[in-house]
């Protein structure tokens, strides 16, 4: 691996740095965006059961806010449980926007890496081309410098693409997953509003 890095020259280091960041973001988002962490299916029935038994309490609100992103949304609705249906929905929508923003964390960076990595590879290719042209002189060409320029050009182009492809795949995967989770939480919150206001049975 060290020999490949040496053959690719200094332009490879930004690509390596970008790949480390991308791997870190992918691992963190895979762990964070699990459905049982973001929108656990058993939470709404538990909340409704506690609401029917004891009503809304400050302790219940605090526990929900700390529980999960879905808990934060349900807590926002229950804070306004004595208000009209419209006000309760508005508070849920406001909380939902904040939660959706949190779920999107780091995805812009991952998308930037996916777009930028091929350009970093192109930069390495250009540096390699400069080395190739520099190997020529009136006295003849320098084979060692020519080979080094070719290796810089090819390795950087390849590494840039290798970083960009999985970064783009995971970026699109996580964006779709966030959208699905947001829809799921909206449905759960709407169900809470309808049940609390007597428009729907459990």
PDB file of C-alpha atoms in Angstrom:
ATOM      1  CA  UNK A   1       0.000   0.000   0.000  1.00  0.00           C
ATOM      2  CA  UNK A   2       2.831   2.407   0.860  1.00  0.00           C
ATOM      3  CA  UNK A   3       4.422   1.743  -2.529  1.00  0.00           C
ATOM      4  CA  UNK A   4       1.141   2.676  -4.251  1.00  0.00           C
ATOM      5  CA  UNK A   5       0.948   5.923  -2.287  1.00  0.00           C
ATOM      6  CA  UNK A   6       4.548   6.725  -3.198  1.00  0.00           C
ATOM      7  CA  UNK A   7       3.858   5.954  -6.861  1.00  0.00           C
ATOM      8  CA  UNK A   8       0.766   8.197  -6.815  1.00  0.00           C
ATOM      9  CA  UNK A   9       2.711  11.172  -5.456  1.00  0.00           C
ATOM     10  CA  UNK A  10       1.518  14.019  -3.254  1.00  0.00           C
ATOM     11  CA  UNK A  11      -1.879  14.517  -5.026  1.00  0.00           C
ATOM     12  CA  UNK A  12      -3.087  11.235  -3.491  1.00  0.00           C
ATOM     13  CA  UNK A  13      -3.117  12.654   0.057  1.00  0.00           C
ATOM     14  CA  UNK A  14      -6.260  14.808  -0.330  1.00  0.00           C
ATOM     15  CA  UNK A  15      -8.031  11.772  -1.798  1.00  0.00           C
ATOM     16  CA  UNK A  16      -6.935   9.586   1.129  1.00  0.00           C
ATOM     17  CA  UNK A  17      -8.093  12.269   3.589  1.00  0.00           C
ATOM     18  CA  UNK A  18     -11.482  12.487   1.812  1.00  0.00           C
ATOM     19  CA  UNK A  19     -11.834   8.670   1.887  1.00  0.00           C
ATOM     20  CA  UNK A  20     -11.202   8.567   5.655  1.00  0.00           C
ATOM     21  CA  UNK A  21     -13.873  11.203   6.249  1.00  0.00           C
ATOM     22  CA  UNK A  22     -16.300   9.354   3.946  1.00  0.00           C
ATOM     23  CA  UNK A  23     -15.789   6.040   5.765  1.00  0.00           C
ATOM     24  CA  UNK A  24     -16.327   7.760   9.117  1.00  0.00           C
ATOM     25  CA  UNK A  25     -19.568   9.403   7.954  1.00  0.00           C
ATOM     26  CA  UNK A  26     -20.872   6.174   6.402  1.00  0.00           C
ATOM     27  CA  UNK A  27     -20.212   4.224   9.603  1.00  0.00           C
ATOM     28  CA  UNK A  28     -21.760   6.894  11.829  1.00  0.00           C
ATOM     29  CA  UNK A  29     -24.884   7.290   9.682  1.00  0.00           C
ATOM     30  CA  UNK A  30     -25.391   3.511   9.398  1.00  0.00           C
ATOM     31  CA  UNK A  31     -25.355   3.322  13.187  1.00  0.00           C
ATOM     32  CA  UNK A  32     -27.489   6.424  13.766  1.00  0.00           C
ATOM     33  CA  UNK A  33     -30.171   5.925  11.117  1.00  0.00           C
ATOM     34  CA  UNK A  34     -31.408   2.551  12.350  1.00  0.00           C
ATOM     35  CA  UNK A  35     -35.202   2.532  12.491  1.00  0.00           C
ATOM     36  CA  UNK A  36     -35.310   1.191  16.060  1.00  0.00           C
ATOM     37  CA  UNK A  37     -33.176   4.168  17.105  1.00  0.00           C
ATOM     38  CA  UNK A  38     -34.975   6.853  15.092  1.00  0.00           C
ATOM     39  CA  UNK A  39     -38.594   5.677  14.973  1.00  0.00           C
ATOM     40  CA  UNK A  40     -39.188   2.660  17.244  1.00  0.00           C
ATOM     41  CA  UNK A  41     -42.521   1.015  16.394  1.00  0.00           C
ATOM     42  CA  UNK A  42     -43.397   0.268  20.017  1.00  0.00           C
ATOM     43  CA  UNK A  43     -43.106   3.884  21.189  1.00  0.00           C
ATOM     44  CA  UNK A  44     -46.493   5.230  20.073  1.00  0.00           C
ATOM     45  CA  UNK A  45     -48.537   2.411  21.706  1.00  0.00           C
ATOM     46  CA  UNK A  46     -46.587   2.958  24.954  1.00  0.00           C
ATOM     47  CA  UNK A  47     -47.192   6.700  24.826  1.00  0.00           C
ATOM     48  CA  UNK A  48     -50.913   6.244  24.173  1.00  0.00           C
ATOM     49  CA  UNK A  49     -51.168   3.713  27.002  1.00  0.00           C
ATOM     50  CA  UNK A  50     -49.478   6.090  29.447  1.00  0.00           C
ATOM     51  CA  UNK A  51     -51.559   9.018  28.187  1.00  0.00           C
ATOM     52  CA  UNK A  52     -54.820   7.104  28.689  1.00  0.00           C
ATOM     53  CA  UNK A  53     -53.778   6.088  32.226  1.00  0.00           C
ATOM     54  CA  UNK A  54     -52.134   9.233  33.564  1.00  0.00           C
ATOM     55  CA  UNK A  55     -52.502  12.003  30.999  1.00  0.00           C
ATOM     56  CA  UNK A  56     -49.556  14.208  30.088  1.00  0.00           C
ATOM     57  CA  UNK A  57     -46.918  14.950  32.730  1.00  0.00           C
ATOM     58  CA  UNK A  58     -43.682  16.929  32.687  1.00  0.00           C
ATOM     59  CA  UNK A  59     -41.752  13.729  33.402  1.00  0.00           C
ATOM     60  CA  UNK A  60     -43.367  12.018  30.417  1.00  0.00           C
ATOM     61  CA  UNK A  61     -42.399  14.910  28.114  1.00  0.00           C
ATOM     62  CA  UNK A  62     -38.770  14.885  29.308  1.00  0.00           C
ATOM     63  CA  UNK A  63     -38.486  11.117  28.851  1.00  0.00           C
ATOM     64  CA  UNK A  64     -39.893  11.310  25.336  1.00  0.00           C
ATOM     65  CA  UNK A  65     -37.532  14.121  24.323  1.00  0.00           C
ATOM     66  CA  UNK A  66     -34.544  12.040  25.417  1.00  0.00           C
ATOM     67  CA  UNK A  67     -35.848   8.777  23.981  1.00  0.00           C
ATOM     68  CA  UNK A  68     -35.523   9.161  20.198  1.00  0.00           C
ATOM     69  CA  UNK A  69     -36.208  11.544  17.297  1.00  0.00           C
ATOM     70  CA  UNK A  70     -39.775  10.192  17.138  1.00  0.00           C
ATOM     71  CA  UNK A  71     -40.048  10.813  20.880  1.00  0.00           C
ATOM     72  CA  UNK A  72     -39.071  14.449  20.328  1.00  0.00           C
ATOM     73  CA  UNK A  73     -41.869  14.863  17.782  1.00  0.00           C
ATOM     74  CA  UNK A  74     -44.481  13.160  19.964  1.00  0.00           C
ATOM     75  CA  UNK A  75     -43.380  15.262  22.949  1.00  0.00           C
ATOM     76  CA  UNK A  76     -43.880  18.445  20.918  1.00  0.00           C
ATOM     77  CA  UNK A  77     -47.434  17.338  20.142  1.00  0.00           C
ATOM     78  CA  UNK A  78     -48.256  16.313  23.708  1.00  0.00           C
ATOM     79  CA  UNK A  79     -47.052  19.684  25.031  1.00  0.00           C
ATOM     80  CA  UNK A  80     -49.992  21.196  23.128  1.00  0.00           C
ATOM     81  CA  UNK A  81     -52.456  18.396  23.759  1.00  0.00           C
ATOM     82  CA  UNK A  82     -54.981  20.819  25.271  1.00  0.00           C
ATOM     83  CA  UNK A  83     -54.835  23.089  22.205  1.00  0.00           C
ATOM     84  CA  UNK A  84     -56.731  22.647  18.960  1.00  0.00           C
ATOM     85  CA  UNK A  85     -55.890  19.948  16.448  1.00  0.00           C
ATOM     86  CA  UNK A  86     -54.308  22.545  14.139  1.00  0.00           C
ATOM     87  CA  UNK A  87     -51.975  23.942  16.811  1.00  0.00           C
ATOM     88  CA  UNK A  88     -50.964  20.446  17.871  1.00  0.00           C
ATOM     89  CA  UNK A  89     -50.147  19.572  14.243  1.00  0.00           C
ATOM     90  CA  UNK A  90     -48.171  22.790  13.786  1.00  0.00           C
ATOM     91  CA  UNK A  91     -46.007  22.060  16.835  1.00  0.00           C
ATOM     92  CA  UNK A  92     -45.378  18.541  15.526  1.00  0.00           C
ATOM     93  CA  UNK A  93     -44.417  19.883  12.078  1.00  0.00           C
ATOM     94  CA  UNK A  94     -41.992  22.400  13.613  1.00  0.00           C
ATOM     95  CA  UNK A  95     -40.350  19.682  15.691  1.00  0.00           C
ATOM     96  CA  UNK A  96     -40.304  17.402  12.644  1.00  0.00           C
ATOM     97  CA  UNK A  97     -38.319  19.950  10.642  1.00  0.00           C
ATOM     98  CA  UNK A  98     -35.694  20.132  13.384  1.00  0.00           C
ATOM     99  CA  UNK A  99     -35.487  16.332  13.600  1.00  0.00           C
ATOM    100  CA  UNK A 100     -35.232  15.987   9.798  1.00  0.00           C
ATOM    101  CA  UNK A 101     -32.370  18.489   9.806  1.00  0.00           C
ATOM    102  CA  UNK A 102     -30.570  16.424  12.462  1.00  0.00           C
ATOM    103  CA  UNK A 103     -31.063  13.223  10.465  1.00  0.00           C
ATOM    104  CA  UNK A 104     -29.453  14.922   7.444  1.00  0.00           C
ATOM    105  CA  UNK A 105     -26.313  15.654   9.460  1.00  0.00           C
ATOM    106  CA  UNK A 106     -23.043  15.023   7.577  1.00  0.00           C
ATOM    107  CA  UNK A 107     -24.859  13.978   4.386  1.00  0.00           C
ATOM    108  CA  UNK A 108     -23.928  17.220   2.634  1.00  0.00           C
ATOM    109  CA  UNK A 109     -20.278  16.490   3.427  1.00  0.00           C
ATOM    110  CA  UNK A 110     -20.615  12.960   2.050  1.00  0.00           C
ATOM    111  CA  UNK A 111     -22.238  14.267  -1.136  1.00  0.00           C
ATOM    112  CA  UNK A 112     -19.459  16.849  -1.494  1.00  0.00           C
ATOM    113  CA  UNK A 113     -16.815  14.118  -1.197  1.00  0.00           C
ATOM    114  CA  UNK A 114     -18.635  12.067  -3.842  1.00  0.00           C
ATOM    115  CA  UNK A 115     -18.571  15.051  -6.223  1.00  0.00           C
ATOM    116  CA  UNK A 116     -15.090  16.285  -5.327  1.00  0.00           C
ATOM    117  CA  UNK A 117     -13.123  13.015  -5.412  1.00  0.00           C
ATOM    118  CA  UNK A 118     -13.089  12.666  -9.227  1.00  0.00           C
ATOM    119  CA  UNK A 119     -11.891  16.279  -9.445  1.00  0.00           C
ATOM    120  CA  UNK A 120      -9.071  15.498  -7.019  1.00  0.00           C
ATOM    121  CA  UNK A 121      -8.232  12.512  -9.222  1.00  0.00           C
ATOM    122  CA  UNK A 122      -8.238  14.825 -12.247  1.00  0.00           C
ATOM    123  CA  UNK A 123      -5.869  17.170 -10.411  1.00  0.00           C
ATOM    124  CA  UNK A 124      -3.507  14.224  -9.884  1.00  0.00           C
ATOM    125  CA  UNK A 125      -3.808  13.352 -13.562  1.00  0.00           C
ATOM    126  CA  UNK A 126      -2.824  16.891 -14.530  1.00  0.00           C
ATOM    127  CA  UNK A 127       0.138  16.802 -12.142  1.00  0.00           C
ATOM    128  CA  UNK A 128       1.167  13.505 -13.765  1.00  0.00           C
ATOM    129  CA  UNK A 129       0.869  15.032 -17.233  1.00  0.00           C
ATOM    130  CA  UNK A 130       3.117  17.899 -16.155  1.00  0.00           C
ATOM    131  CA  UNK A 131       5.671  15.339 -14.956  1.00  0.00           C
ATOM    132  CA  UNK A 132       5.428  13.544 -18.321  1.00  0.00           C
ATOM    133  CA  UNK A 133       6.031  16.742 -20.293  1.00  0.00           C
ATOM    134  CA  UNK A 134       8.855  17.631 -17.920  1.00  0.00           C
ATOM    135  CA  UNK A 135      10.588  14.363 -18.745  1.00  0.00           C
ATOM    136  CA  UNK A 136      11.229  15.531 -22.298  1.00  0.00           C
ATOM    137  CA  UNK A 137      14.269  17.659 -23.096  1.00  0.00           C
ATOM    138  CA  UNK A 138      16.387  18.416 -26.204  1.00  0.00           C
ATOM    139  CA  UNK A 139      18.806  15.716 -25.038  1.00  0.00           C
ATOM    140  CA  UNK A 140      16.017  13.121 -24.937  1.00  0.00           C
ATOM    141  CA  UNK A 141      13.447  11.877 -22.430  1.00  0.00           C
ATOM    142  CA  UNK A 142      14.038  10.710 -18.874  1.00  0.00           C
ATOM    143  CA  UNK A 143      12.442   7.214 -18.654  1.00  0.00           C
ATOM    144  CA  UNK A 144      12.228   7.284 -14.840  1.00  0.00           C
ATOM    145  CA  UNK A 145      10.463  10.660 -14.785  1.00  0.00           C
ATOM    146  CA  UNK A 146       8.189   9.575 -17.634  1.00  0.00           C
ATOM    147  CA  UNK A 147       7.148   6.424 -15.748  1.00  0.00           C
ATOM    148  CA  UNK A 148       6.623   8.424 -12.535  1.00  0.00           C
ATOM    149  CA  UNK A 149       4.386  10.920 -14.343  1.00  0.00           C
ATOM    150  CA  UNK A 150       2.284   8.121 -15.822  1.00  0.00           C
ATOM    151  CA  UNK A 151       1.894   6.428 -12.430  1.00  0.00           C
ATOM    152  CA  UNK A 152       0.791   9.722 -10.818  1.00  0.00           C
ATOM    153  CA  UNK A 153      -1.794  10.309 -13.545  1.00  0.00           C
ATOM    154  CA  UNK A 154      -3.272   6.796 -13.486  1.00  0.00           C
ATOM    155  CA  UNK A 155      -3.244   6.121  -9.738  1.00  0.00           C
ATOM    156  CA  UNK A 156      -4.873   9.421  -8.822  1.00  0.00           C
ATOM    157  CA  UNK A 157      -7.590   9.062 -11.455  1.00  0.00           C
ATOM    158  CA  UNK A 158      -8.342   5.523 -10.239  1.00  0.00           C
ATOM    159  CA  UNK A 159      -8.323   6.378  -6.527  1.00  0.00           C
ATOM    160  CA  UNK A 160     -10.529   9.420  -7.101  1.00  0.00           C
ATOM    161  CA  UNK A 161     -13.161   7.301  -8.821  1.00  0.00           C
ATOM    162  CA  UNK A 162     -12.859   4.521  -6.218  1.00  0.00           C
ATOM    163  CA  UNK A 163     -13.660   7.024  -3.453  1.00  0.00           C
ATOM    164  CA  UNK A 164     -16.438   8.744  -5.400  1.00  0.00           C
ATOM    165  CA  UNK A 165     -18.495   5.653  -6.314  1.00  0.00           C
ATOM    166  CA  UNK A 166     -19.213   4.258  -2.820  1.00  0.00           C
ATOM    167  CA  UNK A 167     -19.584   7.788  -1.434  1.00  0.00           C
ATOM    168  CA  UNK A 168     -22.305   8.567  -3.977  1.00  0.00           C
ATOM    169  CA  UNK A 169     -24.029   5.214  -3.442  1.00  0.00           C
ATOM    170  CA  UNK A 170     -24.208   5.696   0.330  1.00  0.00           C
ATOM    171  CA  UNK A 171     -25.150   9.369  -0.005  1.00  0.00           C
ATOM    172  CA  UNK A 172     -28.191   8.488  -2.100  1.00  0.00           C
ATOM    173  CA  UNK A 173     -29.013   5.529   0.158  1.00  0.00           C
ATOM    174  CA  UNK A 174     -28.953   7.675   3.299  1.00  0.00           C
ATOM    175  CA  UNK A 175     -30.988  10.459   1.696  1.00  0.00           C
ATOM    176  CA  UNK A 176     -33.679   7.948   0.723  1.00  0.00           C
ATOM    177  CA  UNK A 177     -33.565   6.418   4.202  1.00  0.00           C
ATOM    178  CA  UNK A 178     -33.955   9.803   5.881  1.00  0.00           C
ATOM    179  CA  UNK A 179     -36.953  10.597   3.654  1.00  0.00           C
ATOM    180  CA  UNK A 180     -38.546   7.250   4.556  1.00  0.00           C
ATOM    181  CA  UNK A 181     -37.924   7.776   8.279  1.00  0.00           C
ATOM    182  CA  UNK A 182     -39.405  11.283   8.165  1.00  0.00           C
ATOM    183  CA  UNK A 183     -42.563   9.971   6.459  1.00  0.00           C
ATOM    184  CA  UNK A 184     -42.816   7.173   9.054  1.00  0.00           C
ATOM    185  CA  UNK A 185     -42.521   9.640  11.939  1.00  0.00           C
ATOM    186  CA  UNK A 186     -45.081  11.983  10.357  1.00  0.00           C
ATOM    187  CA  UNK A 187     -47.572   9.117  10.106  1.00  0.00           C
ATOM    188  CA  UNK A 188     -47.001   8.134  13.748  1.00  0.00           C
ATOM    189  CA  UNK A 189     -47.414  11.739  14.906  1.00  0.00           C
ATOM    190  CA  UNK A 190     -50.577  12.210  12.836  1.00  0.00           C
ATOM    191  CA  UNK A 191     -52.008   9.049  14.366  1.00  0.00           C
ATOM    192  CA  UNK A 192     -51.306  10.488  17.840  1.00  0.00           C
ATOM    193  CA  UNK A 193     -53.142  13.714  16.980  1.00  0.00           C
ATOM    194  CA  UNK A 194     -56.170  11.868  15.611  1.00  0.00           C
ATOM    195  CA  UNK A 195     -56.414   9.505  18.584  1.00  0.00           C
ATOM    196  CA  UNK A 196     -55.977  12.268  21.176  1.00  0.00           C
ATOM    197  CA  UNK A 197     -58.675  14.370  19.525  1.00  0.00           C
ATOM    198  CA  UNK A 198     -61.056  11.422  19.286  1.00  0.00           C
ATOM    199  CA  UNK A 199     -60.986  11.139  15.506  1.00  0.00           C
ATOM    200  CA  UNK A 200     -59.491   7.675  15.453  1.00  0.00           C
ATOM    201  CA  UNK A 201     -59.419   4.509  17.531  1.00  0.00           C
ATOM    202  CA  UNK A 202     -56.167   2.821  18.643  1.00  0.00           C
TER     203      UNK A 202
END
